[in-house]
Amino acid sequence: MQAAPSAACYRVALSGGLDSVVLLKACHDAGLEPLEAIHVHHGLNEQADRWAEHCNDVCRDLSIPLIIKKVQVVPTGQGLEAAAREARYAAFEATMRRGDVLMMAHHADDQLETLLLRLCKGGQPEELAGIPGERPLGQGRLVRPFLEIEREALRQYAQIQGLSWVEDDSNQDTRFDRNFLRHAIVPLLKQRWPDLPARMNGLAARQSELVHSARLAEQGFLASCPPGQPLSLAQWLAVPVEVQARFMAAWLIRETGDRPPSPQLRQLVRQLRAGRNVCLPLNGVSLRSWRGALHAVPETDISLGNLSGEWPLELIAGQDGTLELPTGVLCWKWQAEGAQIPEDESSGWTCRYRRAGDKARFGRHRSEKPLKLWFQAQGIPEWVRAGTPLLLQNGRIRLWGDTALCPDASAGGRAGWCVKWTPKAHESG
């Protein structure tokens, strides 16, 4: 067993099975103090109460305090086993105080089974680093001192020490993937390569080093991309091809709060490498490429078909006004000078959304030109155009939101109203 780190309190995760009973006895014999055991009662097996009683007997014989935590397991989309694991670790974390160390009895055969299982399921690089020997847990740390020791060595130790333990009958059910590997596959592999657990531990350690290096590079890339801003595709394409997908996933996790499914990530990377325009829904946002950048645009429940209608603007001298629209709030504020809409031009104003074929005067054009040319000149992405209202005077488009299109939309030092457009904030999923 590896040397235990110093701790304010040592706590052993005790299931009552062979591995955890051996770990508790080893910690006791090593003189680790103060030492406690914690047993999580899931209530999923008809023998659960008996297991808790056995843990109590073991701790009483060793004069070690026992904490029993009863949890309620709520199945999720990942299955009952994953839900039980989540509840178990939440219970462990809740007991951790600053400086505490929780010890768990995962061993070399657990590591081997975990790596094979994740490999068969096409795990992510982080998953192929296997079970970590140590990591933070709540206010303390989780340590697994048996990762280099095989299950058979623990069994021999238990027999020599005269220890007793409980067996979980579900561990024999080969309908479960891990049990299938344990009973049908791993014995054959170990016949051919007897040192396979040690080899896999070495593989996990090397993979962990690679993952750590990749994370440092990933953090450097993200640091150069301001949060909430579009991703420069030139910057992304400049990184090595081998890490482009990883860096893209990291950016998407930061911007959307969730890791993209692998098929969608591969599709996105392929399209961007090929220089194609991207419009891809993902995790509650729409990914869109525009002028050399990738935008994560919050999806809206409002379709273009709903953005119809026309609203009159009531402009009263000396008064402010507000109009709530489907995509935001339009305000006009009275001020003594510098108005966008002068007082003597207060009549005939309406508000509506963009329509096909809209034209307006802008720039130095004396005649009206297609409005899309103004959008293009201003570098306004297509998805922004439809959701921002147009302000018209006597049927002529004068402002887009609070931006004047043509020079005469600014009234200089005259009294009147300044317009402020505030789009609705959309939450990404």
C-alpha positions in Angstrom: 0.0 0.0 0.0 1.2 3.5 -0.9 2.2 5.8 2.0 -0.8 7.8 3.1 -0.7 11.6 3.0 -1.0 13.6 6.2 -4.6 14.4 7.1 -6.8 16.1 9.7 -8.9 12.9 9.6 -8.6 9.6 7.7 -11.8 8.2 6.5 -12.3 4.8 4.7 -15.1 4.2 2.3 -16.4 0.8 3.7 -18.8 -1.2 1.6 -18.3 -4.4 3.6 -16.7 -6.2 0.6 -13.3 -7.7 0.5 -11.4 -4.7 -0.8 -12.7 -2.1 1.6 -12.4 -4.4 4.6 -8.8 -5.0 3.8 -8.2 -1.3 3.4 -9.7 -0.5 6.7 -7.6 -3.2 8.5 -4.4 -1.9 6.7 -5.1 1.7 7.8 -5.8 0.5 11.3 -2.6 -1.5 11.5 -0.6 1.4 10.0 -1.6 3.5 12.9 -3.4 6.2 10.9 -5.2 8.5 13.3 -7.9 9.8 13.7 -9.5 7.0 11.6 -13.2 6.7 10.7 -15.2 4.5 8.3 -18.1 5.6 6.2 -20.7 3.2 4.7 -23.3 4.4 2.1 -26.6 2.6 2.4 -28.2 2.8 -1.1 -31.2 0.6 -0.2 -31.1 -1.0 -3.7 -30.3 -4.6 -2.7 -32.4 -6.7 -0.3 -29.1 -7.4 1.6 -28.3 -3.7 2.1 -29.3 -3.8 5.8 -27.1 -6.9 6.4 -24.2 -5.2 4.7 -24.6 -2.2 7.0 -24.7 -4.5 10.0 -21.5 -6.2 8.9 -19.7 -2.9 8.5 -20.8 -2.1 12.0 -19.4 -5.4 13.3 -16.1 -4.9 11.5 -15.7 -1.4 12.9 -16.6 -2.4 16.4 -14.0 -5.2 16.4 -11.4 -2.6 15.4 -12.7 0.2 17.6 -13.2 2.5 14.7 -16.1 4.9 14.5 -18.5 4.2 11.7 -20.7 6.7 9.8 -23.7 5.2 7.9 -25.2 7.5 5.3 -28.5 6.5 3.8 -29.1 7.9 0.3 -32.0 7.9 -2.1 -31.0 6.9 -5.6 -32.9 8.6 -8.4 -32.3 6.9 -11.7 -31.2 9.2 -14.5 -30.7 8.8 -18.2 -27.3 7.2 -17.6 -28.9 4.3 -15.6 -29.2 3.1 -12.1 -25.6 2.3 -11.5 -24.5 5.8 -12.5 -27.2 7.3 -10.3 -26.0 5.2 -7.3 -22.4 6.3 -7.9 -23.4 9.9 -8.0 -25.4 9.6 -4.8 -22.5 7.7 -3.1 -19.9 10.3 -4.0 -22.2 13.2 -2.9 -22.5 11.5 0.5 -18.8 11.1 0.7 -18.2 14.8 -0.2 -20.8 16.0 2.4 -18.7 14.5 5.2 -15.4 16.0 4.1 -13.9 18.8 6.1 -10.8 20.8 5.3 -7.7 18.6 5.4 -9.6 15.3 5.5 -8.6 12.3 3.3 -11.0 9.7 2.1 -9.5 6.4 1.1 -11.1 4.0 -1.4 -10.1 0.5 -2.1 -10.0 0.5 -5.9 -7.2 -1.9 -7.0 -5.2 -2.8 -10.1 -7.9 -5.1 -11.4 -10.5 -2.4 -11.1 -8.1 -0.1 -13.1 -7.8 -2.8 -15.8 -11.6 -3.4 -16.0 -12.2 0.4 -16.1 -9.8 1.0 -18.9 -11.1 -1.9 -21.0 -14.7 -0.8 -20.4 -14.0 2.8 -21.4 -12.0 1.6 -24.4 -14.8 -0.6 -25.6 -17.2 2.3 -25.3 -15.0 4.8 -27.1 -14.1 6.9 -24.1 -12.8 10.4 -24.2 -9.0 10.9 -23.6 -9.6 11.9 -20.0 -11.6 8.7 -19.4 -8.7 6.6 -20.9 -6.5 8.0 -18.2 -8.3 5.5 -15.9 -9.0 5.8 -12.2 -6.9 8.6 -10.7 -4.8 7.6 -7.7 -5.6 10.9 -6.0 -7.9 13.9 -6.6 -9.8 16.7 -4.7 -13.1 15.8 -3.1 -15.1 18.5 -1.5 -12.9 20.2 1.1 -10.5 17.3 1.3 -8.9 14.7 -1.0 -9.7 11.3 -2.3 -6.8 8.8 -2.3 -6.7 5.2 -3.7 -3.7 3.5 -2.2 -4.4 0.0 -3.7 -4.3 0.9 -7.4 -1.0 -1.0 -7.9 -2.1 -4.1 -6.0 -4.1 -6.9 -7.6 -7.3 -8.4 -6.2 -5.8 -11.8 -5.5 -3.1 -10.2 -3.3 -5.9 -8.5 -1.3 -7.7 -11.8 -1.0 -4.7 -13.6 0.3 -4.1 -10.9 2.9 -7.7 -11.1 4.1 -7.4 -14.8 4.5 -4.2 -14.6 6.4 -5.7 -11.9 8.7 -8.9 -13.9 9.2 -11.0 -11.1 7.9 -14.7 -11.6 7.0 -16.5 -9.7 4.3 -19.8 -9.7 2.4 -20.3 -10.6 -1.3 -22.6 -8.7 -3.6 -24.4 -11.3 -5.6 -25.0 -8.8 -8.4 -21.2 -8.9 -9.1 -21.8 -12.3 -10.7 -24.4 -11.1 -13.2 -22.6 -11.0 -16.6 -25.4 -9.0 -18.1 -23.6 -6.0 -16.7 -20.6 -4.9 -18.9 -18.1 -4.7 -16.1 -19.0 -8.2 -14.8 -18.8 -9.6 -18.3 -15.3 -8.3 -18.6 -14.3 -9.4 -15.2 -15.5 -13.0 -15.6 -15.3 -13.7 -19.3 -12.6 -11.5 -20.8 -10.0 -10.5 -18.2 -9.1 -14.1 -17.2 -8.2 -14.9 -20.8 -6.2 -11.7 -21.2 -4.3 -12.4 -18.0 -3.5 -15.9 -19.1 -1.8 -14.5 -22.2 -0.3 -11.4 -20.4 0.0 -12.1 -16.6 1.4 -8.7 -15.9 -1.5 -6.9 -17.8 -2.8 -5.0 -14.7 0.7 -3.5 -14.2 0.9 -2.7 -17.9 -2.5 -1.0 -17.8 -1.6 1.0 -14.8 1.5 2.3 -16.6 -0.6 3.1 -19.7 -3.1 5.1 -17.5 -0.2 7.0 -15.9 1.2 8.0 -19.3 -2.2 8.9 -20.6 -2.8 11.1 -17.5 0.4 13.0 -18.3 -0.7 13.5 -21.9 -4.1 14.7 -20.8 -2.5 17.1 -18.3 -0.3 18.6 -21.0 -3.3 18.9 -23.4 -5.3 20.7 -20.7 -2.5 23.3 -20.2 -2.4 23.9 -24.0 -6.2 24.1 -24.0 -6.2 26.6 -21.1 -3.7 28.8 -23.0 -5.9 28.7 -26.1 -9.1 29.7 -24.2 -7.2 32.5 -22.4 -6.7 34.1 -25.8 -10.4 33.8 -26.7 -12.5 36.3 -24.6 -15.6 34.6 -23.1 -18.8 35.6 -24.7 -17.1 36.6 -27.9 -17.0 34.9 -31.3 -14.2 32.4 -31.9 -11.6 33.5 -34.5 -11.5 30.7 -37.0 -8.1 31.8 -38.3 -6.8 31.4 -34.7 -8.4 28.0 -34.3 -7.2 26.7 -37.7 -3.7 27.8 -36.8 -3.4 25.2 -34.0 -2.3 21.6 -34.8 -4.9 19.5 -36.5 -4.6 16.9 -33.8 -6.0 19.2 -31.1 -8.4 21.3 -33.1 -11.4 19.1 -32.1 -10.3 19.2 -28.4 -9.9 23.0 -28.4 -13.2 23.4 -30.2 -14.9 21.2 -27.6 -13.3 23.3 -24.8 -14.6 26.5 -26.3 -18.1 25.1 -26.7 -18.2 23.8 -23.1 -17.3 27.3 -21.9 -19.8 29.0 -24.2 -22.7 26.6 -23.9 -22.1 24.9 -20.5 -22.0 21.4 -21.9 -19.8 19.1 -24.0 -21.1 18.6 -27.5 -21.9 15.0 -28.6 -19.0 13.5 -30.6 -20.9 13.2 -33.9 -21.9 16.8 -33.9 -18.4 17.9 -32.9 -16.9 15.9 -35.8 -19.4 17.4 -38.2 -18.6 20.9 -37.0 -14.9 20.5 -37.3 -15.2 19.0 -40.8 -17.3 21.8 -42.0 -15.1 24.5 -40.6 -11.9 22.9 -42.0 -13.6 22.8 -45.4 -14.4 26.5 -45.2 -18.2 25.9 -45.3 -20.8 28.2 -43.8 -22.0 26.6 -40.5 -25.5 26.7 -39.1 -25.7 24.0 -36.5 -28.0 23.7 -33.4 -26.1 22.6 -30.3 -26.9 22.6 -26.6 -29.5 25.4 -26.8 -27.5 27.6 -29.1 -27.1 27.9 -32.8 -23.5 27.8 -34.0 -23.0 30.1 -37.0 -19.9 31.1 -38.9 -19.8 34.7 -40.1 -16.9 36.6 -41.6 -14.1 34.4 -40.2 -15.6 33.8 -36.8 -17.8 31.2 -35.1 -20.7 32.6 -33.1 -22.7 30.7 -30.4 -26.0 32.4 -30.9 -28.7 31.8 -28.2 -31.8 30.1 -29.8 -35.0 32.0 -29.5 -38.6 30.7 -29.4 -39.6 33.4 -31.8 -39.7 32.4 -35.5 -39.5 34.9 -38.3 -43.1 34.1 -39.1 -44.1 35.7 -35.7 -42.2 38.9 -36.3 -45.1 40.7 -38.0 -47.2 43.7 -37.3 -46.5 47.4 -37.1 -46.6 49.6 -34.0 -47.2 53.3 -33.8 -44.8 55.4 -31.7 -46.4 58.1 -29.6 -43.8 60.9 -29.3 -44.9 63.6 -26.9 -42.7 66.6 -26.3 -40.9 66.5 -23.0 -41.9 62.9 -22.3 -40.1 59.5 -22.5 -41.7 56.4 -23.9 -41.3 52.6 -24.0 -42.6 49.9 -26.3 -42.2 46.2 -25.5 -41.7 44.1 -28.6 -41.4 40.3 -29.0 -37.6 40.5 -29.2 -36.8 43.3 -26.8 -37.7 46.8 -25.5 -37.6 50.0 -27.4 -37.3 53.2 -25.4 -37.2 56.8 -26.5 -35.9 59.5 -24.0 -36.5 63.2 -24.3 -33.4 65.4 -24.2 -32.7 69.1 -24.8 -30.1 68.6 -27.5 -28.4 65.9 -29.6 -31.7 64.1 -30.5 -32.0 61.4 -33.1 -35.7 62.3 -33.6 -36.1 66.1 -33.4 -39.3 67.5 -31.8 -40.6 69.0 -35.1 -40.4 65.6 -36.7 -42.5 63.8 -34.1 -45.4 62.7 -36.3 -45.8 59.6 -38.5 -43.4 57.3 -36.7 -44.0 53.5 -36.6 -42.0 50.5 -35.7 -41.9 47.1 -37.4 -39.5 44.2 -38.2 -37.6 43.7 -41.4 -39.5 42.5 -44.5 -38.3 41.1 -47.8 -37.4 43.8 -50.3 -36.9 46.6 -47.7 -35.1 49.6 -49.0 -33.7 52.7 -47.4 -31.5 55.8 -47.9 -28.1 55.4 -46.2 -24.6 56.6 -46.6 -24.1 59.0 -49.5 -26.9 57.4 -51.6 -29.5 59.9 -52.8 -31.9 57.1 -53.7 -33.1 54.2 -51.7 -31.1 51.0 -51.9 -31.8 47.4 -50.6 -31.4 47.4 -46.9 -29.3 44.2 -47.0 -26.5 46.3 -48.6 -26.4 48.5 -45.5 -26.3 45.4 -43.2 -23.5 43.9 -45.2 -21.5 47.2 -45.1 -22.0 47.4 -41.3 -20.9 43.7 -40.9 -24.2 42.8 -39.2 -24.7 39.0 -39.1 -27.9 37.7 -40.7 -29.4 36.3 -37.5 -29.2 39.7 -35.8 -30.9 41.5 -38.6 -34.4 40.0 -38.3 -34.8 40.4 -34.5 -34.0 44.1 -34.3 -36.9 46.5 -35.2 -36.9 49.2 -37.9 -38.1 52.7 -37.1 -39.9 54.4 -40.0 -41.2 57.9 -40.5 -44.1 58.2 -42.9 -43.1 54.8 -44.4 -39.4 55.6 -44.8 -36.9 53.5 -42.8 -34.8 55.9 -40.6 -33.3 53.7 -37.9 -32.4 50.1 -37.3 -32.9 49.6 -33.6 -31.2 52.7 -32.2 -28.8 53.1 -35.1 -29.4 55.8 -37.7 -29.2 54.7 -41.3 -28.9 58.0 -43.0 -27.3 61.4 -42.1 -30.5 63.2 -41.7 -31.6 60.9 -38.9 -29.3 62.9 -36.6 -30.8 66.1 -35.4 -27.6 67.7 -34.1 -28.2 70.2 -31.3 -32.0 70.2 -31.5 -34.3 69.0 -28.8 -36.2 65.7 -29.2 -35.7 62.0 -28.5 -32.8 59.6 -28.4 -33.7 55.9 -29.0 -32.4 52.9 -27.1 -33.0 49.4 -28.2 -32.4 46.6 -25.6 -32.8 43.0 -27.0 -34.1 40.3 -24.7 -31.5 38.2 -23.0 -31.7 34.5 -24.0 -30.4 31.7 -21.7 -28.4 29.0 -23.4 -29.3 25.4 -22.4 
